[in-house]
CSV table of C-alpha atoms in Angstrom, one decimal:
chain,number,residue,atom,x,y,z
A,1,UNK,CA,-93.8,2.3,-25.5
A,2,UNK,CA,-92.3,0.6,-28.5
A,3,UNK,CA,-94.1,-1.4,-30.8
A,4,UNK,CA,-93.3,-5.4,-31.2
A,5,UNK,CA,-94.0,-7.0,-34.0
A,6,UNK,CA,-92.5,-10.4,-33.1
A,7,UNK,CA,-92.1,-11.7,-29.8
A,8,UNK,CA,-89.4,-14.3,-28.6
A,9,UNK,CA,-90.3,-16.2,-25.6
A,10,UNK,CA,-86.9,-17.4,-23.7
A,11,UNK,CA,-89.0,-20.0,-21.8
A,12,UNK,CA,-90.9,-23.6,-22.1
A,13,UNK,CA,-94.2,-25.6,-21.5
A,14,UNK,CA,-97.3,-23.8,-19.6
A,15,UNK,CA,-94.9,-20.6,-19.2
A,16,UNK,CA,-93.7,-20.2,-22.6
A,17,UNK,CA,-97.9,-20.7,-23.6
A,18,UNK,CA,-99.5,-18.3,-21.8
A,19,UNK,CA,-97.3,-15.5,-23.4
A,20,UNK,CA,-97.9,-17.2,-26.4
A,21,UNK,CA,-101.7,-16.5,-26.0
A,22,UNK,CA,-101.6,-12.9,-24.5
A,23,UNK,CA,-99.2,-12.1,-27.6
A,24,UNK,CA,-101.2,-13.5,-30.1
A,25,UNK,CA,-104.8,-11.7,-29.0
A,26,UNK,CA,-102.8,-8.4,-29.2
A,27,UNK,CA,-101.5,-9.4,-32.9
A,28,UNK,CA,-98.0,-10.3,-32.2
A,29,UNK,CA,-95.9,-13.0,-34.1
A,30,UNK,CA,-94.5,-15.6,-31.6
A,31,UNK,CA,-90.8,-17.7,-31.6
A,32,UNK,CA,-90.5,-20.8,-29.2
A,33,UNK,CA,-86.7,-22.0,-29.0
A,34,UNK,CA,-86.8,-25.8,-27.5
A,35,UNK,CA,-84.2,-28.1,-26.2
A,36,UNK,CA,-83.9,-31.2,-27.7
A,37,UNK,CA,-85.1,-33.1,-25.1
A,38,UNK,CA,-88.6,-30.6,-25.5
A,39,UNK,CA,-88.4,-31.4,-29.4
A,40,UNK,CA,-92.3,-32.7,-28.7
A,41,UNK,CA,-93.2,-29.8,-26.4
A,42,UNK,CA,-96.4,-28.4,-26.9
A,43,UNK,CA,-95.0,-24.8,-26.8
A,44,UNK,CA,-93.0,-25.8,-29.7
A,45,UNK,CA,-96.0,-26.0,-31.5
A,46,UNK,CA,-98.4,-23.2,-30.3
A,47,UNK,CA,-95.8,-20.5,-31.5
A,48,UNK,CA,-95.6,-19.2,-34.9
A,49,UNK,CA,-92.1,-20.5,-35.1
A,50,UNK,CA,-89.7,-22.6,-33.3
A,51,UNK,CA,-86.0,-23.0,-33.2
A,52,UNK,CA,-84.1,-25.5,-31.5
A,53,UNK,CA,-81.4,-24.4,-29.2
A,54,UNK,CA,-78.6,-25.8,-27.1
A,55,UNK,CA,-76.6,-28.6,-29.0
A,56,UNK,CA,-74.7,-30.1,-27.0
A,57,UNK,CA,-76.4,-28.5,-23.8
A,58,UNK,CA,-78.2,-30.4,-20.8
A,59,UNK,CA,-82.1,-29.7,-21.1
A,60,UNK,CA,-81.8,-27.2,-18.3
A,61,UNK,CA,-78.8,-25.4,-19.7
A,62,UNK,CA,-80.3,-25.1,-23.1
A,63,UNK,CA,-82.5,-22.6,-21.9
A,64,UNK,CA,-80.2,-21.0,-19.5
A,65,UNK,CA,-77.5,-19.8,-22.6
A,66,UNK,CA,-78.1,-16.0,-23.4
A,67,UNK,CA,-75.7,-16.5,-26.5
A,68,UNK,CA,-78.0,-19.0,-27.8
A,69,UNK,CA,-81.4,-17.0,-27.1
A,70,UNK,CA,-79.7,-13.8,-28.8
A,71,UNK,CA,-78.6,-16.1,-31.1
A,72,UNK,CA,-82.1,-17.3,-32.2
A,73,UNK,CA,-83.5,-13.8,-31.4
A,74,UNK,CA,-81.3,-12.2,-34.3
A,75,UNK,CA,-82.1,-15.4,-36.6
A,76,UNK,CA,-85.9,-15.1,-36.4
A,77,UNK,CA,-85.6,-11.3,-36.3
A,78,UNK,CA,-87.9,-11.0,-33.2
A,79,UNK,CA,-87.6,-7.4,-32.0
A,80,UNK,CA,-88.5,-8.4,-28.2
A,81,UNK,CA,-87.8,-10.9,-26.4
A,82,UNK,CA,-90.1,-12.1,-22.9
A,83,UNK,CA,-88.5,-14.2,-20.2
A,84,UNK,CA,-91.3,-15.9,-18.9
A,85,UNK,CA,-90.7,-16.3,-15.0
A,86,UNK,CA,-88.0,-18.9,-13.6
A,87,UNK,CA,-84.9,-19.6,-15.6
A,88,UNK,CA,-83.4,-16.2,-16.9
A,89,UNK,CA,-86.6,-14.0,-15.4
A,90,UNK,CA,-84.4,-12.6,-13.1
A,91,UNK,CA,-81.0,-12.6,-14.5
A,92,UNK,CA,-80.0,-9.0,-15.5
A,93,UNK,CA,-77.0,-10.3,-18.1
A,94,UNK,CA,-80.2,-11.3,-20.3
A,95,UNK,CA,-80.9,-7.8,-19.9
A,96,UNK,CA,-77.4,-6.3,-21.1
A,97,UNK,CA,-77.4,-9.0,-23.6
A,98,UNK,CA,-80.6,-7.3,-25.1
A,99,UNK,CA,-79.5,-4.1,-25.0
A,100,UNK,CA,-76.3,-4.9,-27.3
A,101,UNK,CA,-78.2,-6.4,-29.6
A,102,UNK,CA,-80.9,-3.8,-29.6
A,103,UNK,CA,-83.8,-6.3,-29.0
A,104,UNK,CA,-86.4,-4.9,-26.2
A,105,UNK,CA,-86.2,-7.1,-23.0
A,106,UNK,CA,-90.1,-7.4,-22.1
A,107,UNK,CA,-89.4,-7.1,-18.4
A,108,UNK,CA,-87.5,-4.8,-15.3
A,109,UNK,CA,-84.0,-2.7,-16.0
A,110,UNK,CA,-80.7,-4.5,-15.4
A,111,UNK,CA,-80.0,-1.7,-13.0
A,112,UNK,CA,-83.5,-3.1,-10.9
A,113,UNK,CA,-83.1,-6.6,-10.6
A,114,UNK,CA,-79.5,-6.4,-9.4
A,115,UNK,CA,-81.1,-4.4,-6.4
A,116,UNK,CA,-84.1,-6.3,-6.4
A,117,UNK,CA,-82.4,-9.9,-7.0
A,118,UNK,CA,-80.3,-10.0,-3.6
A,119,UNK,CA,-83.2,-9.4,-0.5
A,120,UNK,CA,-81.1,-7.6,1.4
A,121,UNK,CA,-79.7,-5.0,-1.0
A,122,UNK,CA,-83.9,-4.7,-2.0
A,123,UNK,CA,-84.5,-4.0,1.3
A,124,UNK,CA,-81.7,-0.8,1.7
A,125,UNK,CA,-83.4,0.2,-1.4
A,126,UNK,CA,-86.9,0.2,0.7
A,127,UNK,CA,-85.4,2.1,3.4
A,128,UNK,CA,-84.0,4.6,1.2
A,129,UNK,CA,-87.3,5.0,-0.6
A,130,UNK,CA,-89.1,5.5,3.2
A,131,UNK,CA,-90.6,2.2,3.0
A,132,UNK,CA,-91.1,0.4,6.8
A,133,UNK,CA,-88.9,-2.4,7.3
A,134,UNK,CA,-88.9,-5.0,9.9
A,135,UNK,CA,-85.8,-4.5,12.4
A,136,UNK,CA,-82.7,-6.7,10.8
A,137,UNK,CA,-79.1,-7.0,11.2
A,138,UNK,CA,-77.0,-6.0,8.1
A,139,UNK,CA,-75.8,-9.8,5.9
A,140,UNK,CA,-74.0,-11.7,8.5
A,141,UNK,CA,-71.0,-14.2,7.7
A,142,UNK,CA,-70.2,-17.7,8.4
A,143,UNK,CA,-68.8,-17.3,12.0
A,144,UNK,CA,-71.4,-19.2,14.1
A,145,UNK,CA,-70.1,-18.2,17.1
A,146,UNK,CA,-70.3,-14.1,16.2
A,147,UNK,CA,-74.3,-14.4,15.0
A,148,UNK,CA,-75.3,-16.4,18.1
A,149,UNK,CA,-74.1,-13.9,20.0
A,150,UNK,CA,-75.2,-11.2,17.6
A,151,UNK,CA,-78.7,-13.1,18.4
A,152,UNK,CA,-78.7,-13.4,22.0
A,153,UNK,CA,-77.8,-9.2,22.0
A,154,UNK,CA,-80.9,-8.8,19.5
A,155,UNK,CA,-83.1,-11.3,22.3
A,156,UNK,CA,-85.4,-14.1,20.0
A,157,UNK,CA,-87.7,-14.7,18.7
A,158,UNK,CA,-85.6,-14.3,15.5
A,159,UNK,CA,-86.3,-15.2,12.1
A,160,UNK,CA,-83.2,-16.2,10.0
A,161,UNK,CA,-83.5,-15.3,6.4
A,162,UNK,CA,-81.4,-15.9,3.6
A,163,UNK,CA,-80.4,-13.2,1.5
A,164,UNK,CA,-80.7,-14.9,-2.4
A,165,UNK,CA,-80.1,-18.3,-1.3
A,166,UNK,CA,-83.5,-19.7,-2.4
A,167,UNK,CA,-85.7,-21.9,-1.2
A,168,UNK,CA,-83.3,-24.7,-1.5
A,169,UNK,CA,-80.5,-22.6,-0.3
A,170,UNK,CA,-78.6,-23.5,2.9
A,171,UNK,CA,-80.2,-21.7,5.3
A,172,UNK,CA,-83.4,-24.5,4.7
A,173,UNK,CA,-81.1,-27.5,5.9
A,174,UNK,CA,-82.6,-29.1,8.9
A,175,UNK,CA,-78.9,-29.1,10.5
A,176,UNK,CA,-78.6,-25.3,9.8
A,177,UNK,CA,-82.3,-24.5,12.0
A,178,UNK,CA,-80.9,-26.8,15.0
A,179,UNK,CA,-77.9,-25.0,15.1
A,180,UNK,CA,-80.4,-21.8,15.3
A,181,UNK,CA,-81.5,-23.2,18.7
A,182,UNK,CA,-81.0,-20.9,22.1
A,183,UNK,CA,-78.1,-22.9,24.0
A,184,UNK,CA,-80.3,-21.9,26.7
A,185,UNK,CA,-83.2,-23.5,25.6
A,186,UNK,CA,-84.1,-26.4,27.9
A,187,UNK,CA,-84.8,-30.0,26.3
A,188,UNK,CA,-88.3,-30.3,25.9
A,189,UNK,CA,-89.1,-27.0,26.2
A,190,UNK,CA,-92.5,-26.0,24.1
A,191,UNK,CA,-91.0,-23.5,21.8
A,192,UNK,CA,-92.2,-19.2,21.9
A,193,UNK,CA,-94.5,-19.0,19.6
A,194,UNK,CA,-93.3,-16.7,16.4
A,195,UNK,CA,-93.9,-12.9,16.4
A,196,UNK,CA,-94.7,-10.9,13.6
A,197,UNK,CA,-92.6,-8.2,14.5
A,198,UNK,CA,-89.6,-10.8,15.0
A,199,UNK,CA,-86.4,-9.1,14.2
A,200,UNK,CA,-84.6,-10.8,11.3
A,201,UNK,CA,-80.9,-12.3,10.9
A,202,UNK,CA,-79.6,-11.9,7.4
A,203,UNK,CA,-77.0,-14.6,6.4
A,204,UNK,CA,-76.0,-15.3,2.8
């Protein structure tokens, strides 16, 4: 395992604090970068330097530019950098980005999380490694009509799950679950109660 000396964290607040404090009780130097808008942050201050980043950015994109985290990376001359969770956690260009510029990503391969990042890929990779899956369909596309009937072959309960939408993602909208009801299904009808061993719908 190679040996960091200095440690950036491409992250904010709480996040960006707790690796702060687990670097600094091994010995490791620590670089915040900020938006301006987190100028007062208090993870600005806890690290052992800080450099502002994003001019000219939103607050959120700020933190979401690679070129400006390899940019302050290189500056600072940290030899790792840590992602935190949320923002870039889980985006492999960081990854590649680290690589070229021979600064350790503290974290997964690029290779992993673009398995890993999209569910349904992550779960052919658990099949291949002999792992039990729940019964699924492969990702299914937007024809309504096609995974309704794909459903009503499979028989419900189903679960539908989106593949890297998010929690946000469209498969959450309220109008998207009413279209999910059986046609069949008679109007006030107490619902089947879920199964654990539900099969599962993929949609993207």
């Amino acid at each position: 395992m190679p040996e960091f000396r200095k440690i950036l964290i491409a992250n904010r607040g709480e996040i960006a604090i707790r690796v702060m404090r687990a670097a600094n009780e091994m010995g490791k130097r620590t670089v915040a970068v900020y938006a301006e808008e987190d100028k007062l942050g208090l993870h600005r201050f806890k690290a052992d330097e800080a450099y502002r980043i994003g001019e000219g950015l939103g607050p959120v994109a700020a933190y979401l530019s690679i070129p400006e985290i390899i940019r302050v990376a290189r500056m600072s001359g940290a030899d790792a950098i840590h992602p935190g969770y949320g923002l870039l956690s889980e985006n492999p260009d960081l990854v590649d980005a680290c690589v070229a510029a021979g600064i350790a990503f503290i974290g997964p391969t690029a290779a992993t999380m673009r398995v890993l990042g999209d569910k349904a890929s992550a779960r052919r990779a658990a099949i291949e490694a002999g792992v039990p899956v729940i019964p699924a369909t492969g990702v299914l596309g937007d024809d309504m009509d096609a995974i309704r009937a794909e459903a009503a072959a499979i028989g419900y309960p189903l679960m539908l799950k989106a593949s890297w939408a998010g929690a946000d993602g469209a498969c959450a909208r309220s109008s998207r679950r009413r279209s999910w009801r059986p046609r069949s299904a008679k109007a006030g009808a107490r619902p089947r109660p879920p199964s654990a061993m539900a099969k599962v719908i993929w949609r993207r």
